[in-house]
JSON list of N, CA and C in Angstrom, two decimals:
[
{"chain": "A", "resi": 262, "resn": "MET", "atom": "N", "xyz": [113.60, 98.52, 127.93]},
{"chain": "A", "resi": 262, "resn": "MET", "atom": "CA", "xyz": [113.47, 97.49, 128.94]},
{"chain": "A", "resi": 262, "resn": "MET", "atom": "C", "xyz": [114.34, 96.30, 128.54]},
{"chain": "A", "resi": 263, "resn": "LEU", "atom": "N", "xyz": [115.11, 95.83, 129.46]},
{"chain": "A", "resi": 263, "resn": "LEU", "atom": "CA", "xyz": [115.97, 94.68, 129.24]},
{"chain": "A", "resi": 263, "resn": "LEU", "atom": "C", "xyz": [115.16, 93.41, 129.40]},
{"chain": "A", "resi": 264, "resn": "LYS", "atom": "N", "xyz": [115.28, 92.51, 128.43]},
{"chain": "A", "resi": 264, "resn": "LYS", "atom": "CA", "xyz": [114.58, 91.23, 128.50]},
{"chain": "A", "resi": 264, "resn": "LYS", "atom": "C", "xyz": [115.60, 90.10, 128.56]},
{"chain": "A", "resi": 265, "resn": "ILE", "atom": "N", "xyz": [115.21, 89.02, 129.22]},
{"chain": "A", "resi": 265, "resn": "ILE", "atom": "CA", "xyz": [116.07, 87.84, 129.31]},
{"chain": "A", "resi": 265, "resn": "ILE", "atom": "C", "xyz": [115.36, 86.64, 128.69]},
{"chain": "A", "resi": 266, "resn": "SER", "atom": "N", "xyz": [116.12, 85.62, 128.38]},
{"chain": "A", "resi": 266, "resn": "SER", "atom": "CA", "xyz": [115.57, 84.41, 127.78]},
{"chain": "A", "resi": 266, "resn": "SER", "atom": "C", "xyz": [114.87, 83.55, 128.83]},
{"chain": "A", "resi": 267, "resn": "LEU", "atom": "N", "xyz": [114.08, 82.60, 128.34]},
{"chain": "A", "resi": 267, "resn": "LEU", "atom": "CA", "xyz": [113.45, 81.64, 129.25]},
{"chain": "A", "resi": 267, "resn": "LEU", "atom": "C", "xyz": [114.51, 80.89, 130.06]},
{"chain": "A", "resi": 268, "resn": "LYS", "atom": "N", "xyz": [115.59, 80.50, 129.39]},
{"chain": "A", "resi": 268, "resn": "LYS", "atom": "CA", "xyz": [116.67, 79.78, 130.08]},
{"chain": "A", "resi": 268, "resn": "LYS", "atom": "C", "xyz": [117.28, 80.65, 131.17]},
{"chain": "A", "resi": 269, "resn": "ALA", "atom": "N", "xyz": [117.57, 81.91, 130.84]},
{"chain": "A", "resi": 269, "resn": "ALA", "atom": "CA", "xyz": [118.16, 82.82, 131.84]},
{"chain": "A", "resi": 269, "resn": "ALA", "atom": "C", "xyz": [117.21, 83.02, 133.02]},
{"chain": "A", "resi": 270, "resn": "ALA", "atom": "N", "xyz": [115.93, 83.12, 132.74]},
{"chain": "A", "resi": 270, "resn": "ALA", "atom": "CA", "xyz": [114.95, 83.27, 133.82]},
{"chain": "A", "resi": 270, "resn": "ALA", "atom": "C", "xyz": [114.98, 82.05, 134.74]},
{"chain": "A", "resi": 271, "resn": "ARG", "atom": "N", "xyz": [115.07, 80.87, 134.13]},
{"chain": "A", "resi": 271, "resn": "ARG", "atom": "CA", "xyz": [115.13, 79.63, 134.92]},
{"chain": "A", "resi": 271, "resn": "ARG", "atom": "C", "xyz": [116.41, 79.57, 135.75]},
{"chain": "A", "resi": 272, "resn": "VAL", "atom": "N", "xyz": [117.53, 79.89, 135.11]},
{"chain": "A", "resi": 272, "resn": "VAL", "atom": "CA", "xyz": [118.82, 79.86, 135.81]},
{"chain": "A", "resi": 272, "resn": "VAL", "atom": "C", "xyz": [118.82, 80.89, 136.95]},
{"chain": "A", "resi": 273, "resn": "ASN", "atom": "N", "xyz": [118.30, 82.08, 136.68]},
{"chain": "A", "resi": 273, "resn": "ASN", "atom": "CA", "xyz": [118.23, 83.12, 137.72]},
{"chain": "A", "resi": 273, "resn": "ASN", "atom": "C", "xyz": [117.36, 82.68, 138.89]},
{"chain": "A", "resi": 274, "resn": "ALA", "atom": "N", "xyz": [116.36, 81.84, 138.61]},
{"chain": "A", "resi": 274, "resn": "ALA", "atom": "CA", "xyz": [115.49, 81.32, 139.67]},
{"chain": "A", "resi": 274, "resn": "ALA", "atom": "C", "xyz": [116.13, 80.12, 140.37]},
{"chain": "A", "resi": 275, "resn": "ASN", "atom": "N", "xyz": [117.34, 79.74, 139.92]},
{"chain": "A", "resi": 275, "resn": "ASN", "atom": "CA", "xyz": [118.10, 78.63, 140.52]},
{"chain": "A", "resi": 275, "resn": "ASN", "atom": "C", "xyz": [117.34, 77.31, 140.41]},
{"chain": "A", "resi": 276, "resn": "MET", "atom": "N", "xyz": [116.80, 77.06, 139.20]},
{"chain": "A", "resi": 276, "resn": "MET", "atom": "CA", "xyz": [116.04, 75.83, 138.96]},
{"chain": "A", "resi": 276, "resn": "MET", "atom": "C", "xyz": [116.65, 75.08, 137.79]},
{"chain": "A", "resi": 277, "resn": "THR", "atom": "N", "xyz": [116.56, 73.76, 137.85]},
{"chain": "A", "resi": 277, "resn": "THR", "atom": "CA", "xyz": [117.00, 72.92, 136.74]},
{"chain": "A", "resi": 277, "resn": "THR", "atom": "C", "xyz": [115.82, 72.67, 135.80]},
{"chain": "A", "resi": 278, "resn": "GLN", "atom": "N", "xyz": [116.13, 72.24, 134.60]},
{"chain": "A", "resi": 278, "resn": "GLN", "atom": "CA", "xyz": [115.07, 71.88, 133.65]},
{"chain": "A", "resi": 278, "resn": "GLN", "atom": "C", "xyz": [114.23, 70.73, 134.21]},
{"chain": "A", "resi": 279, "resn": "SER", "atom": "N", "xyz": [114.86, 69.79, 134.86]},
{"chain": "A", "resi": 279, "resn": "SER", "atom": "CA", "xyz": [114.14, 68.66, 135.44]},
{"chain": "A", "resi": 279, "resn": "SER", "atom": "C", "xyz": [113.17, 69.11, 136.52]},
{"chain": "A", "resi": 280, "resn": "TYR", "atom": "N", "xyz": [113.62, 70.03, 137.37]},
{"chain": "A", "resi": 280, "resn": "TYR", "atom": "CA", "xyz": [112.77, 70.54, 138.44]},
{"chain": "A", "resi": 280, "resn": "TYR", "atom": "C", "xyz": [111.56, 71.27, 137.85]},
{"chain": "A", "resi": 281, "resn": "VAL", "atom": "N", "xyz": [111.81, 72.12, 136.86]},
{"chain": "A", "resi": 281, "resn": "VAL", "atom": "CA", "xyz": [110.73, 72.88, 136.22]},
{"chain": "A", "resi": 281, "resn": "VAL", "atom": "C", "xyz": [109.75, 71.92, 135.55]},
{"chain": "A", "resi": 282, "resn": "ALA", "atom": "N", "xyz": [110.27, 70.91, 134.88]},
{"chain": "A", "resi": 282, "resn": "ALA", "atom": "CA", "xyz": [109.40, 69.93, 134.23]},
{"chain": "A", "resi": 282, "resn": "ALA", "atom": "C", "xyz": [108.48, 69.25, 135.24]},
{"chain": "A", "resi": 283, "resn": "LYS", "atom": "N", "xyz": [109.04, 68.88, 136.37]},
{"chain": "A", "resi": 283, "resn": "LYS", "atom": "CA", "xyz": [108.24, 68.23, 137.42]},
{"chain": "A", "resi": 283, "resn": "LYS", "atom": "C", "xyz": [107.17, 69.19, 137.94]},
{"chain": "A", "resi": 284, "resn": "LYS", "atom": "N", "xyz": [107.55, 70.42, 138.22]},
{"chain": "A", "resi": 284, "resn": "LYS", "atom": "CA", "xyz": [106.60, 71.41, 138.74]},
{"chain": "A", "resi": 284, "resn": "LYS", "atom": "C", "xyz": [105.49, 71.72, 137.72]},
{"chain": "A", "resi": 285, "resn": "MET", "atom": "N", "xyz": [105.85, 71.72, 136.44]},
{"chain": "A", "resi": 285, "resn": "MET", "atom": "CA", "xyz": [104.90, 72.06, 135.38]},
{"chain": "A", "resi": 285, "resn": "MET", "atom": "C", "xyz": [104.14, 70.82, 134.89]},
{"chain": "A", "resi": 286, "resn": "GLN", "atom": "N", "xyz": [104.50, 69.65, 135.41]},
{"chain": "A", "resi": 286, "resn": "GLN", "atom": "CA", "xyz": [103.92, 68.37, 134.99]},
{"chain": "A", "resi": 286, "resn": "GLN", "atom": "C", "xyz": [104.09, 68.17, 133.48]},
{"chain": "A", "resi": 287, "resn": "LYS", "atom": "N", "xyz": [105.33, 68.43, 133.03]},
{"chain": "A", "resi": 287, "resn": "LYS", "atom": "CA", "xyz": [105.73, 68.23, 131.63]},
{"chain": "A", "resi": 287, "resn": "LYS", "atom": "C", "xyz": [106.97, 67.34, 131.64]},
{"chain": "A", "resi": 288, "resn": "ASN", "atom": "N", "xyz": [107.37, 66.88, 130.47]},
{"chain": "A", "resi": 288, "resn": "ASN", "atom": "CA", "xyz": [108.65, 66.17, 130.45]},
{"chain": "A", "resi": 288, "resn": "ASN", "atom": "C", "xyz": [109.77, 67.18, 130.21]},
{"chain": "A", "resi": 289, "resn": "LYS", "atom": "N", "xyz": [110.97, 66.78, 130.56]},
{"chain": "A", "resi": 289, "resn": "LYS", "atom": "CA", "xyz": [112.11, 67.70, 130.46]},
{"chain": "A", "resi": 289, "resn": "LYS", "atom": "C", "xyz": [112.31, 68.20, 129.04]},
{"chain": "A", "resi": 290, "resn": "GLN", "atom": "N", "xyz": [112.08, 67.34, 128.06]},
{"chain": "A", "resi": 290, "resn": "GLN", "atom": "CA", "xyz": [112.29, 67.74, 126.67]},
{"chain": "A", "resi": 290, "resn": "GLN", "atom": "C", "xyz": [111.36, 68.90, 126.27]},
{"chain": "A", "resi": 291, "resn": "THR", "atom": "N", "xyz": [110.19, 68.96, 126.85]},
{"chain": "A", "resi": 291, "resn": "THR", "atom": "CA", "xyz": [109.27, 70.08, 126.58]},
{"chain": "A", "resi": 291, "resn": "THR", "atom": "C", "xyz": [109.91, 71.39, 127.04]},
{"chain": "A", "resi": 292, "resn": "ILE", "atom": "N", "xyz": [110.50, 71.39, 128.21]},
{"chain": "A", "resi": 292, "resn": "ILE", "atom": "CA", "xyz": [111.16, 72.60, 128.74]},
{"chain": "A", "resi": 292, "resn": "ILE", "atom": "C", "xyz": [112.33, 72.97, 127.84]},
{"chain": "A", "resi": 293, "resn": "VAL", "atom": "N", "xyz": [113.12, 71.98, 127.44]},
{"chain": "A", "resi": 293, "resn": "VAL", "atom": "CA", "xyz": [114.27, 72.20, 126.54]},
{"chain": "A", "resi": 293, "resn": "VAL", "atom": "C", "xyz": [113.77, 72.82, 125.23]},
{"chain": "A", "resi": 294, "resn": "ASN", "atom": "N", "xyz": [112.72, 72.27, 124.67]},
{"chain": "A", "resi": 294, "resn": "ASN", "atom": "CA", "xyz": [112.18, 72.77, 123.41]},
{"chain": "A", "resi": 294, "resn": "ASN", "atom": "C", "xyz": [111.66, 74.20, 123.54]},
{"chain": "A", "resi": 295, "resn": "TRP", "atom": "N", "xyz": [111.01, 74.53, 124.63]},
{"chain": "A", "resi": 295, "resn": "TRP", "atom": "CA", "xyz": [110.56, 75.90, 124.85]},
{"chain": "A", "resi": 295, "resn": "TRP", "atom": "C", "xyz": [111.76, 76.84, 124.92]},
{"chain": "A", "resi": 296, "resn": "GLU", "atom": "N", "xyz": [112.77, 76.45, 125.68]},
{"chain": "A", "resi": 296, "resn": "GLU", "atom": "CA", "xyz": [113.94, 77.32, 125.85]},
{"chain": "A", "resi": 296, "resn": "GLU", "atom": "C", "xyz": [114.70, 77.52, 124.54]},
{"chain": "A", "resi": 297, "resn": "ASN", "atom": "N", "xyz": [114.72, 76.50, 123.70]},
{"chain": "A", "resi": 297, "resn": "ASN", "atom": "CA", "xyz": [115.45, 76.58, 122.44]},
{"chain": "A", "resi": 297, "resn": "ASN", "atom": "C", "xyz": [114.61, 77.08, 121.27]},
{"chain": "A", "resi": 298, "resn": "GLY", "atom": "N", "xyz": [113.34, 77.36, 121.53]},
{"chain": "A", "resi": 298, "resn": "GLY", "atom": "CA", "xyz": [112.46, 77.87, 120.48]},
{"chain": "A", "resi": 298, "resn": "GLY", "atom": "C", "xyz": [112.04, 76.81, 119.47]},
{"chain": "A", "resi": 299, "resn": "LYS", "atom": "N", "xyz": [112.18, 75.54, 119.83]},
{"chain": "A", "resi": 299, "resn": "LYS", "atom": "CA", "xyz": [111.79, 74.47, 118.91]},
{"chain": "A", "resi": 299, "resn": "LYS", "atom": "C", "xyz": [110.28, 74.25, 118.92]},
{"chain": "A", "resi": 300, "resn": "THR", "atom": "N", "xyz": [109.65, 74.56, 120.03]},
{"chain": "A", "resi": 300, "resn": "THR", "atom": "CA", "xyz": [108.19, 74.53, 120.10]},
{"chain": "A", "resi": 300, "resn": "THR", "atom": "C", "xyz": [107.72, 75.83, 120.75]},
{"chain": "A", "resi": 301, "resn": "VAL", "atom": "N", "xyz": [106.53, 76.24, 120.37]},
{"chain": "A", "resi": 301, "resn": "VAL", "atom": "CA", "xyz": [105.96, 77.48, 120.90]},
{"chain": "A", "resi": 301, "resn": "VAL", "atom": "C", "xyz": [105.25, 77.17, 122.20]},
{"chain": "A", "resi": 302, "resn": "ILE", "atom": "N", "xyz": [105.51, 77.99, 123.19]},
{"chain": "A", "resi": 302, "resn": "ILE", "atom": "CA", "xyz": [104.84, 77.84, 124.48]},
{"chain": "A", "resi": 302, "resn": "ILE", "atom": "C", "xyz": [103.51, 78.58, 124.44]},
{"chain": "A", "resi": 303, "resn": "ASP", "atom": "N", "xyz": [102.45, 77.94, 124.92]},
{"chain": "A", "resi": 303, "resn": "ASP", "atom": "CA", "xyz": [101.15, 78.60, 124.91]},
{"chain": "A", "resi": 303, "resn": "ASP", "atom": "C", "xyz": [101.05, 79.58, 126.08]},
{"chain": "A", "resi": 304, "resn": "ALA", "atom": "N", "xyz": [100.05, 80.43, 126.03]},
{"chain": "A", "resi": 304, "resn": "ALA", "atom": "CA", "xyz": [99.92, 81.52, 127.00]},
{"chain": "A", "resi": 304, "resn": "ALA", "atom": "C", "xyz": [99.78, 81.01, 128.44]},
{"chain": "A", "resi": 305, "resn": "ALA", "atom": "N", "xyz": [99.02, 79.94, 128.63]},
{"chain": "A", "resi": 305, "resn": "ALA", "atom": "CA", "xyz": [98.81, 79.42, 129.99]},
{"chain": "A", "resi": 305, "resn": "ALA", "atom": "C", "xyz": [100.11, 78.88, 130.58]},
{"chain": "A", "resi": 306, "resn": "ASN", "atom": "N", "xyz": [100.87, 78.13, 129.79]},
{"chain": "A", "resi": 306, "resn": "ASN", "atom": "CA", "xyz": [102.14, 77.60, 130.29]},
{"chain": "A", "resi": 306, "resn": "ASN", "atom": "C", "xyz": [103.17, 78.71, 130.48]},
{"chain": "A", "resi": 307, "resn": "PHE", "atom": "N", "xyz": [103.15, 79.70, 129.60]},
{"chain": "A", "resi": 307, "resn": "PHE", "atom": "CA", "xyz": [104.06, 80.84, 129.75]},
{"chain": "A", "resi": 307, "resn": "PHE", "atom": "C", "xyz": [103.77, 81.58, 131.05]},
{"chain": "A", "resi": 308, "resn": "ALA", "atom": "N", "xyz": [102.50, 81.81, 131.33]},
{"chain": "A", "resi": 308, "resn": "ALA", "atom": "CA", "xyz": [102.11, 82.48, 132.58]},
{"chain": "A", "resi": 308, "resn": "ALA", "atom": "C", "xyz": [102.54, 81.65, 133.79]},
{"chain": "A", "resi": 309, "resn": "ALA", "atom": "N", "xyz": [102.38, 80.33, 133.70]},
{"chain": "A", "resi": 309, "resn": "ALA", "atom": "CA", "xyz": [102.77, 79.46, 134.81]},
{"chain": "A", "resi": 309, "resn": "ALA", "atom": "C", "xyz": [104.29, 79.49, 135.03]},
{"chain": "A", "resi": 310, "resn": "LEU", "atom": "N", "xyz": [105.06, 79.51, 133.93]},
{"chain": "A", "resi": 310, "resn": "LEU", "atom": "CA", "xyz": [106.52, 79.61, 134.06]},
{"chain": "A", "resi": 310, "resn": "LEU", "atom": "C", "xyz": [106.91, 80.93, 134.71]},
{"chain": "A", "resi": 311, "resn": "CYS", "atom": "N", "xyz": [106.31, 82.03, 134.26]},
{"chain": "A", "resi": 311, "resn": "CYS", "atom": "CA", "xyz": [106.62, 83.34, 134.83]},
{"chain": "A", "resi": 311, "resn": "CYS", "atom": "C", "xyz": [106.33, 83.35, 136.33]},
{"chain": "A", "resi": 312, "resn": "ASN", "atom": "N", "xyz": [105.22, 82.75, 136.70]},
{"chain": "A", "resi": 312, "resn": "ASN", "atom": "CA", "xyz": [104.85, 82.66, 138.11]},
{"chain": "A", "resi": 312, "resn": "ASN", "atom": "C", "xyz": [105.87, 81.81, 138.88]},
{"chain": "A", "resi": 313, "resn": "LEU", "atom": "N", "xyz": [106.26, 80.69, 138.30]},
{"chain": "A", "resi": 313, "resn": "LEU", "atom": "CA", "xyz": [107.24, 79.80, 138.94]},
{"chain": "A", "resi": 313, "resn": "LEU", "atom": "C", "xyz": [108.58, 80.51, 139.11]},
{"chain": "A", "resi": 314, "resn": "TYR", "atom": "N", "xyz": [109.00, 81.24, 138.09]},
{"chain": "A", "resi": 314, "resn": "TYR", "atom": "CA", "xyz": [110.29, 81.95, 138.13]},
{"chain": "A", "resi": 314, "resn": "TYR", "atom": "C", "xyz": [110.22, 83.27, 138.88]},
{"chain": "A", "resi": 315, "resn": "LYS", "atom": "N", "xyz": [109.01, 83.69, 139.22]},
{"chain": "A", "resi": 315, "resn": "LYS", "atom": "CA", "xyz": [108.78, 84.97, 139.91]},
{"chain": "A", "resi": 315, "resn": "LYS", "atom": "C", "xyz": [109.33, 86.14, 139.10]},
{"chain": "A", "resi": 316, "resn": "ILE", "atom": "N", "xyz": [108.94, 86.17, 137.82]},
{"chain": "A", "resi": 316, "resn": "ILE", "atom": "CA", "xyz": [109.36, 87.25, 136.93]},
{"chain": "A", "resi": 316, "resn": "ILE", "atom": "C", "xyz": [108.16, 87.64, 136.06]},
{"chain": "A", "resi": 317, "resn": "ASP", "atom": "N", "xyz": [108.01, 88.92, 135.83]},
{"chain": "A", "resi": 317, "resn": "ASP", "atom": "CA", "xyz": [106.92, 89.40, 135.00]},
{"chain": "A", "resi": 317, "resn": "ASP", "atom": "C", "xyz": [107.16, 89.01, 133.54]},
{"chain": "A", "resi": 318, "resn": "LYS", "atom": "N", "xyz": [106.11, 88.61, 132.85]},
{"chain": "A", "resi": 318, "resn": "LYS", "atom": "CA", "xyz": [106.23, 88.16, 131.47]},
{"chain": "A", "resi": 318, "resn": "LYS", "atom": "C", "xyz": [106.82, 89.23, 130.55]},
{"chain": "A", "resi": 319, "resn": "GLU", "atom": "N", "xyz": [106.70, 90.49, 130.94]},
{"chain": "A", "resi": 319, "resn": "GLU", "atom": "CA", "xyz": [107.23, 91.59, 130.14]},
{"chain": "A", "resi": 319, "resn": "GLU", "atom": "C", "xyz": [108.76, 91.55, 130.05]},
{"chain": "A", "resi": 320, "resn": "TYR", "atom": "N", "xyz": [109.39, 90.84, 130.98]},
{"chain": "A", "resi": 320, "resn": "TYR", "atom": "CA", "xyz": [110.86, 90.80, 131.04]},
{"chain": "A", "resi": 320, "resn": "TYR", "atom": "C", "xyz": [111.46, 89.58, 130.36]},
{"chain": "A", "resi": 321, "resn": "ILE", "atom": "N", "xyz": [110.62, 88.73, 129.77]},
{"chain": "A", "resi": 321, "resn": "ILE", "atom": "CA", "xyz": [111.13, 87.52, 129.13]},
{"chain": "A", "resi": 321, "resn": "ILE", "atom": "C", "xyz": [111.02, 87.67, 127.62]},
{"chain": "A", "resi": 322, "resn": "LEU", "atom": "N", "xyz": [112.12, 87.39, 126.96]},
{"chain": "A", "resi": 322, "resn": "LEU", "atom": "CA", "xyz": [112.19, 87.40, 125.51]},
{"chain": "A", "resi": 322, "resn": "LEU", "atom": "C", "xyz": [112.06, 85.96, 125.02]},
{"chain": "A", "resi": 323, "resn": "LEU", "atom": "N", "xyz": [110.99, 85.70, 124.28]},
{"chain": "A", "resi": 323, "resn": "LEU", "atom": "CA", "xyz": [110.79, 84.35, 123.74]},
{"chain": "A", "resi": 323, "resn": "LEU", "atom": "C", "xyz": [111.66, 84.15, 122.52]},
{"chain": "A", "resi": 324, "resn": "PRO", "atom": "N", "xyz": [112.15, 82.94, 122.29]},
{"chain": "A", "resi": 324, "resn": "PRO", "atom": "CA", "xyz": [113.12, 82.69, 121.23]},
{"chain": "A", "resi": 324, "resn": "PRO", "atom": "C", "xyz": [112.52, 82.52, 119.82]},
{"chain": "A", "resi": 325, "resn": "TYR", "atom": "N", "xyz": [111.35, 83.07, 119.58]},
{"chain": "A", "resi": 325, "resn": "TYR", "atom": "CA", "xyz": [110.74, 82.97, 118.25]},
{"chain": "A", "resi": 325, "resn": "TYR", "atom": "C", "xyz": [109.95, 84.20, 117.95]}
]
């Protein structure tokens, strides 16, 4: 199974980090940190991102 990064999932969904941050009620740096693997995303936020991007969590490769 081919997996893509959080960033690729966001780009494929045609969303900016700022837009995702607003939708997730987070600051942009949080989204940047998740995408770069600087902070670990919890299960609830990961599920919300997958829902926002309309992609199954099985297809996303986390950077850690």
